[in-house]
PDB file of C-alpha atoms in Angstrom:
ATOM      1  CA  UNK V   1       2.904  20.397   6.137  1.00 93.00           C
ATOM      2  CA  UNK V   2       2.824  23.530   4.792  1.00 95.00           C
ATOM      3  CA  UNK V   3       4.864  24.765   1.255  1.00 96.00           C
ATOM      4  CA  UNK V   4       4.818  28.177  -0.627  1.00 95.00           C
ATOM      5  CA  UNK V   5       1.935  26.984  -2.399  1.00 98.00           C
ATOM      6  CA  UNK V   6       0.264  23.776  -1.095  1.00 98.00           C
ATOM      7  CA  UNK V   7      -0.936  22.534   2.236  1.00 98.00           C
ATOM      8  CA  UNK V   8      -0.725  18.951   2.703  1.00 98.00           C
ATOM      9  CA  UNK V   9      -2.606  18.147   5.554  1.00 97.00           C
ATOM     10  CA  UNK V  10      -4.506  14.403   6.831  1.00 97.00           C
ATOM     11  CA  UNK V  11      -8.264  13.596   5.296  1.00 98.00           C
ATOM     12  CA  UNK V  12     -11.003  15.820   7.473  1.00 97.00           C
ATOM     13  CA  UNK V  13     -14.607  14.554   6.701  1.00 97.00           C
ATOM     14  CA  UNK V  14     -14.957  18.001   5.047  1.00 97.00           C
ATOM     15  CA  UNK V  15     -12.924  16.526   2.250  1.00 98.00           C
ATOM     16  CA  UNK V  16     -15.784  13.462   1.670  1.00 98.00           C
ATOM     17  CA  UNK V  17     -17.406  15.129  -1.004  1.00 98.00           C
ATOM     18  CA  UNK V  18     -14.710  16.886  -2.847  1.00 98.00           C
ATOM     19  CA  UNK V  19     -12.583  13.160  -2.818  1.00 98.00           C
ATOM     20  CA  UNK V  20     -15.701  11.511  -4.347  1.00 98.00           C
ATOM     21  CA  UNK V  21     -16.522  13.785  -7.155  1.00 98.00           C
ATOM     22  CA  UNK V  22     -12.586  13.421  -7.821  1.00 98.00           C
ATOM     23  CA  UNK V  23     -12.135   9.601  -7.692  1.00 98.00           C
ATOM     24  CA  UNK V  24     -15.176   9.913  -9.950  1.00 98.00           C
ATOM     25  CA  UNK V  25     -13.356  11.623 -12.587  1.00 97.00           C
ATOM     26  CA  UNK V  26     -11.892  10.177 -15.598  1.00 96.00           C
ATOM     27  CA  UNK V  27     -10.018  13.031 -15.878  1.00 96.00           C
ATOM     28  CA  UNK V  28      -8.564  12.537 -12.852  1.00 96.00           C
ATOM     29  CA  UNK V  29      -8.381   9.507 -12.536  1.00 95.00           C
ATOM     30  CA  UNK V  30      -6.255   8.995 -15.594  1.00 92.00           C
ATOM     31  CA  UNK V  31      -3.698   5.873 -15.371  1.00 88.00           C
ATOM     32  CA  UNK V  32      -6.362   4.288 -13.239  1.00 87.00           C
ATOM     33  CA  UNK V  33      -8.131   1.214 -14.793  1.00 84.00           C
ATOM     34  CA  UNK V  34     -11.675   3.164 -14.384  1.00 89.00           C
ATOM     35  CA  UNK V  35     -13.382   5.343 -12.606  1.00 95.00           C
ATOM     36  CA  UNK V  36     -14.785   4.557  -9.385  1.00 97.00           C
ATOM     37  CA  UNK V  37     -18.658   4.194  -8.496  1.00 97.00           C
ATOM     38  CA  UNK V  38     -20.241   6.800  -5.940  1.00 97.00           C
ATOM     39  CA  UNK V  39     -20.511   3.692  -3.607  1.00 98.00           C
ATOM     40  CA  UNK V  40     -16.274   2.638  -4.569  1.00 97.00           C
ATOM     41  CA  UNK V  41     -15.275   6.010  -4.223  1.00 98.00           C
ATOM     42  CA  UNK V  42     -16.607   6.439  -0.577  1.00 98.00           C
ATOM     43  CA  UNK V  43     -14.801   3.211   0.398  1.00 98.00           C
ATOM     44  CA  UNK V  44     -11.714   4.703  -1.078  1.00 97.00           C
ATOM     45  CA  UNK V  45     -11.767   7.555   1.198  1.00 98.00           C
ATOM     46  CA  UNK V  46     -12.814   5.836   4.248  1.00 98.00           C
ATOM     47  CA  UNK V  47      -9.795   3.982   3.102  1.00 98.00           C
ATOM     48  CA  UNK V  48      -7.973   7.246   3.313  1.00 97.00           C
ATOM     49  CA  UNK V  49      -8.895   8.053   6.206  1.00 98.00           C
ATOM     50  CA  UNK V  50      -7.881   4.860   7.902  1.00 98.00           C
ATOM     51  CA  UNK V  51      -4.180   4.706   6.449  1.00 97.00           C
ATOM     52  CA  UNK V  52      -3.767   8.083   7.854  1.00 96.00           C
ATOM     53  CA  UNK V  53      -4.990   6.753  11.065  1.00 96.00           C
ATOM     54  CA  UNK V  54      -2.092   4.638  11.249  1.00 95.00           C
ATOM     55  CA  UNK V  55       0.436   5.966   8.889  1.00 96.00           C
ATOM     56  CA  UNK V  56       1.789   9.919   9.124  1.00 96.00           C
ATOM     57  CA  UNK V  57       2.478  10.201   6.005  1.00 97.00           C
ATOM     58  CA  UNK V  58      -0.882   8.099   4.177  1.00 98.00           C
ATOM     59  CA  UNK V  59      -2.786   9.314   1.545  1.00 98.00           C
ATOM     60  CA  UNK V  60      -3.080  12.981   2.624  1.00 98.00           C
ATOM     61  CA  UNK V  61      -5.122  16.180   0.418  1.00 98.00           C
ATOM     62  CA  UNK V  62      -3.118  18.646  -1.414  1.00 98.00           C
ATOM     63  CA  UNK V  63      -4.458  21.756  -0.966  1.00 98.00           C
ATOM     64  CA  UNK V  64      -3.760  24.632  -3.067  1.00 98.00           C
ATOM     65  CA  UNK V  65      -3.152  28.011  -0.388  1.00 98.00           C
ATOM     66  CA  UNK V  66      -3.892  30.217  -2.790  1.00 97.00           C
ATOM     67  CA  UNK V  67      -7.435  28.992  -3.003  1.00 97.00           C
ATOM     68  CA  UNK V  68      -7.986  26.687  -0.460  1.00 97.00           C
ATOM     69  CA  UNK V  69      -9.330  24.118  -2.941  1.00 97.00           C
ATOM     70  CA  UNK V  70      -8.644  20.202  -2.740  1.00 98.00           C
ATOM     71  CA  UNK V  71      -6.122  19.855  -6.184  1.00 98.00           C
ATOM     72  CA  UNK V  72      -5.550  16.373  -5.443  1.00 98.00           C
ATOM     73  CA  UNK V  73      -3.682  13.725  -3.077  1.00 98.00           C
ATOM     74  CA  UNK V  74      -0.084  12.545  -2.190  1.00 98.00           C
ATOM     75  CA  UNK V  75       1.441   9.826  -0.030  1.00 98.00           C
ATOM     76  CA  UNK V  76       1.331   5.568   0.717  1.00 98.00           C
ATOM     77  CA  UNK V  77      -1.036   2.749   0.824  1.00 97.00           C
ATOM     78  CA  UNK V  78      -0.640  -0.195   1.348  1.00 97.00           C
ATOM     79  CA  UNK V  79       0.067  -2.834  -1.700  1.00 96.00           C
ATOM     80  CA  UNK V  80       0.819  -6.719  -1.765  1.00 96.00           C
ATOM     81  CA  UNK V  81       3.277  -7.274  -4.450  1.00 95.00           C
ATOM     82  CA  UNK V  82       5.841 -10.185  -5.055  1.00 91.00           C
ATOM     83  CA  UNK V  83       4.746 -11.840  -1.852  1.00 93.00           C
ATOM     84  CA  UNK V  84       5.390  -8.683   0.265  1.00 95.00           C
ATOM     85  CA  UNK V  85       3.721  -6.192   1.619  1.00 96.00           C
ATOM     86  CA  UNK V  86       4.594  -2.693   0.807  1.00 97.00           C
ATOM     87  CA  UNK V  87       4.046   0.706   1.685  1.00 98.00           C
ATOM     88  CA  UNK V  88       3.098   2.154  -2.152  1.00 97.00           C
ATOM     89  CA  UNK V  89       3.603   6.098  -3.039  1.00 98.00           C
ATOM     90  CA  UNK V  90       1.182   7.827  -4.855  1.00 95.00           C
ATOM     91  CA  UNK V  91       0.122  11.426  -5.998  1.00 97.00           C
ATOM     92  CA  UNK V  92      -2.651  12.137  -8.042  1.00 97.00           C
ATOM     93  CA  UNK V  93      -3.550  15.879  -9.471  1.00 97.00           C
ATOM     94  CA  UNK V  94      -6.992  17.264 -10.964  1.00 97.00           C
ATOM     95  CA  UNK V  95      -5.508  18.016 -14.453  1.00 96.00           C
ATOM     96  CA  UNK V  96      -5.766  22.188 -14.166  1.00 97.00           C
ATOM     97  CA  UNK V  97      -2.852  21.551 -11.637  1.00 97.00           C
ATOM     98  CA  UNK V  98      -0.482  19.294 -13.385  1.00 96.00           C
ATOM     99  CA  UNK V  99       2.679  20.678 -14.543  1.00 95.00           C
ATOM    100  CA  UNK V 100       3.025  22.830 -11.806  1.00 97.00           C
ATOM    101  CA  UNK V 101       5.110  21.118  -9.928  1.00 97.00           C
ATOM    102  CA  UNK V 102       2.887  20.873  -7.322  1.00 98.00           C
ATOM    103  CA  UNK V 103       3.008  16.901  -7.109  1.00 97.00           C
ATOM    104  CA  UNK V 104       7.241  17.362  -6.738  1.00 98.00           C
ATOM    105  CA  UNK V 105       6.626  19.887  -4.039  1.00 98.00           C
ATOM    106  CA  UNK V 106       3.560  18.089  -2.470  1.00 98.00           C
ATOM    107  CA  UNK V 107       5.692  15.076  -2.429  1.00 97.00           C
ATOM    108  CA  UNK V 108       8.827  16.787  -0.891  1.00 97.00           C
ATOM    109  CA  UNK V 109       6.799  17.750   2.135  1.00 97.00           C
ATOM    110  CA  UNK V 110       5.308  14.331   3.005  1.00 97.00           C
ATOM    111  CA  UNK V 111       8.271  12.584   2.325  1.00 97.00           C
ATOM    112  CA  UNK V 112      10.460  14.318   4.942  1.00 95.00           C
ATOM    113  CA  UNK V 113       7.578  13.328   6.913  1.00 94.00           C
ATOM    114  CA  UNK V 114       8.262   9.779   5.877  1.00 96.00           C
ATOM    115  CA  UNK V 115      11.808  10.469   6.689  1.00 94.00           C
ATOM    116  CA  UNK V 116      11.183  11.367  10.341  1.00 93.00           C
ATOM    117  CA  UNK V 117       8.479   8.535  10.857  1.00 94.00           C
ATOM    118  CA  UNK V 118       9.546   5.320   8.851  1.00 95.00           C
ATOM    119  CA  UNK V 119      12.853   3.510   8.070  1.00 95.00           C
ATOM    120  CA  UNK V 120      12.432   0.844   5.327  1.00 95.00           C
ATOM    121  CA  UNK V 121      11.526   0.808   1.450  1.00 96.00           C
ATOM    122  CA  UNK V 122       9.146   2.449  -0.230  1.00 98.00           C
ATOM    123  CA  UNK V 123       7.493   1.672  -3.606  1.00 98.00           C
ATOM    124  CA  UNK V 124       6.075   4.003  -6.410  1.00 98.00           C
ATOM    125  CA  UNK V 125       3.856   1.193  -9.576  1.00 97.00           C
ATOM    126  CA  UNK V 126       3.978   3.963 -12.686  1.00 96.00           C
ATOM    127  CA  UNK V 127       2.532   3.310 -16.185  1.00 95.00           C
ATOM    128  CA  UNK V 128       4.926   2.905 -18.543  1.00 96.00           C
ATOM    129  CA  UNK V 129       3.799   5.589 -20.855  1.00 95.00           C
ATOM    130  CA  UNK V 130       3.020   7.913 -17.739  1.00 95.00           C
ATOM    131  CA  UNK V 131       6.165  10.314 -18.339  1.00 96.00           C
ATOM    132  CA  UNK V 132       5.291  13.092 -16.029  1.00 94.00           C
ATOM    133  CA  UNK V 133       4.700  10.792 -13.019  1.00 95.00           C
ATOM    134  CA  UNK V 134       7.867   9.178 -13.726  1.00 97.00           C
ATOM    135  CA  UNK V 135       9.823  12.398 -13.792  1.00 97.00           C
ATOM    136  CA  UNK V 136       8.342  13.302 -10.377  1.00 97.00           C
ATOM    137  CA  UNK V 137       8.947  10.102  -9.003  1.00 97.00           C
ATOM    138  CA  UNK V 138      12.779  10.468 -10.401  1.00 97.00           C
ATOM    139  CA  UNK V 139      12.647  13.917  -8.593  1.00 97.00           C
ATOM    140  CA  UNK V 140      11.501  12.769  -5.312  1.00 98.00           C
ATOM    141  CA  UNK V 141      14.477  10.159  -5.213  1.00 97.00           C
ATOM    142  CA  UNK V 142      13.034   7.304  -6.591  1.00 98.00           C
ATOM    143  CA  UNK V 143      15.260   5.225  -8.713  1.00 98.00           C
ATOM    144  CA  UNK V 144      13.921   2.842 -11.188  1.00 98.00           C
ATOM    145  CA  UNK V 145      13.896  -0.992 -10.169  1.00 97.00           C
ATOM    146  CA  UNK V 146      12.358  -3.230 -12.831  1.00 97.00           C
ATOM    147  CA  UNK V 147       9.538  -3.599 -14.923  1.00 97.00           C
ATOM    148  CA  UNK V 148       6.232  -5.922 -13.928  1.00 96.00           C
ATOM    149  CA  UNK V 149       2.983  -7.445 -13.790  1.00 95.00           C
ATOM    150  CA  UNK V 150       0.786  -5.453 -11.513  1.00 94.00           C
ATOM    151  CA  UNK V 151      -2.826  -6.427 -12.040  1.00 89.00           C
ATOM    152  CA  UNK V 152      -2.141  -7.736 -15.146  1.00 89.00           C
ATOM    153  CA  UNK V 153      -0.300  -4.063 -16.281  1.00 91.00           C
ATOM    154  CA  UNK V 154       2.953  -4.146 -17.063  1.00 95.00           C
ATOM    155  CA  UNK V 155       4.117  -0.769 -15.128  1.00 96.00           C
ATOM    156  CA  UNK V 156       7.364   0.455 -14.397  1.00 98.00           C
ATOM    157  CA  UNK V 157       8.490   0.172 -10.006  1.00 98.00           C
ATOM    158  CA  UNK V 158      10.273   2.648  -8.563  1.00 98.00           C
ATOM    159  CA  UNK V 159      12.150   2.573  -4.874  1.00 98.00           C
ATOM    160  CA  UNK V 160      12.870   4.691  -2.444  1.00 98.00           C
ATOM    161  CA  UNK V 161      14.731   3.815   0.818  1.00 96.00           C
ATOM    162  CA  UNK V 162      13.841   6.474   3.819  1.00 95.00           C
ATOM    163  CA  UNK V 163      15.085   6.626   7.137  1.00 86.00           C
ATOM    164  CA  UNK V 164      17.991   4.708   8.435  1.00 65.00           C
ATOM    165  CA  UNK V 165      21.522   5.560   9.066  1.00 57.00           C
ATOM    166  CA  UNK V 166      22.010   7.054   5.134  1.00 52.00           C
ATOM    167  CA  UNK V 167      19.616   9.793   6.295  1.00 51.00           C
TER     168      UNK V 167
END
């Protein structure tokens, strides 16, 4: 899917390296509970890559046009939560790119990929002092369900219902 300013676009095996040096980050992986080893953060983007495989709209690059460089990731995985298994939205931006908008408009896309692919529930799991991600959650048409456990967190769960006869 392509914006004014972002391509979001499936994992390619071009995108190995730059995804590992990311989920390496602490920068970037802020509201995480750590950074990932070189050995974790391959398995996270095999991971990637097999959601995608399965699910159009998984865990997919955003891609900044103007430069053509990898500015982070948007889209579900799969989480077990209260006995049920979800399909969990996330976005995640290197920090030169946040407050951009670009996770809003990164999201936008994917989701009316979601929309054409997938009718049921989806979940968003945001840190309670994570204000930003909240607002782009409330943005995407999330609305706020209740606050819980996850991995011992507290965090704030957001819902989203796509597909169906609503849309």
């Amino acid at each position: 899917m392509t914006t004014e300013r972002l391509l979001v676009r499936p994992p390619q095996e071009t995108d190995r390296a730059r995804f590992v040096e990311l989920f390496q980050d602490d920068d970037f992986m802020a509201f995480y509970p750590a950074v990932l080893s070189a050995k974790e953060a391959e398995a996270r983007f095999d991971h990637m890559v097999a959601v995608c495989r399965t699910v159009p709209f998984g865990k997919q690059p955003v891609v900044e046009r103007a430069t053509g460089l990898v500015v982070g990731y948007t889209g579900v995985d799969y989480i077990d939560l209260e006995r049920r298994t979800w399909l969990e939205w996330g976005y995640r931006l290197v920090p030169e790119r946040r407050g951009l908008g670009y996770a809003t408009e990164a999201g936008q896309a994917l989701l009316a990929k979601a929309r054409r692919t997938y009718a049921g529930e989806l979940l968003a799991i945001i840190a309670p002092e994570n204000h930003a991600s909240q607002n782009v959650c409330r943005k995407l048409g999330f609305t706020f369900w209740k606050q819980a456990p996850v991995d011992g967190e507290l965090c704030n769960l957001y819902t989203l219902t796509v597909g169906g006869p609503a849309e």
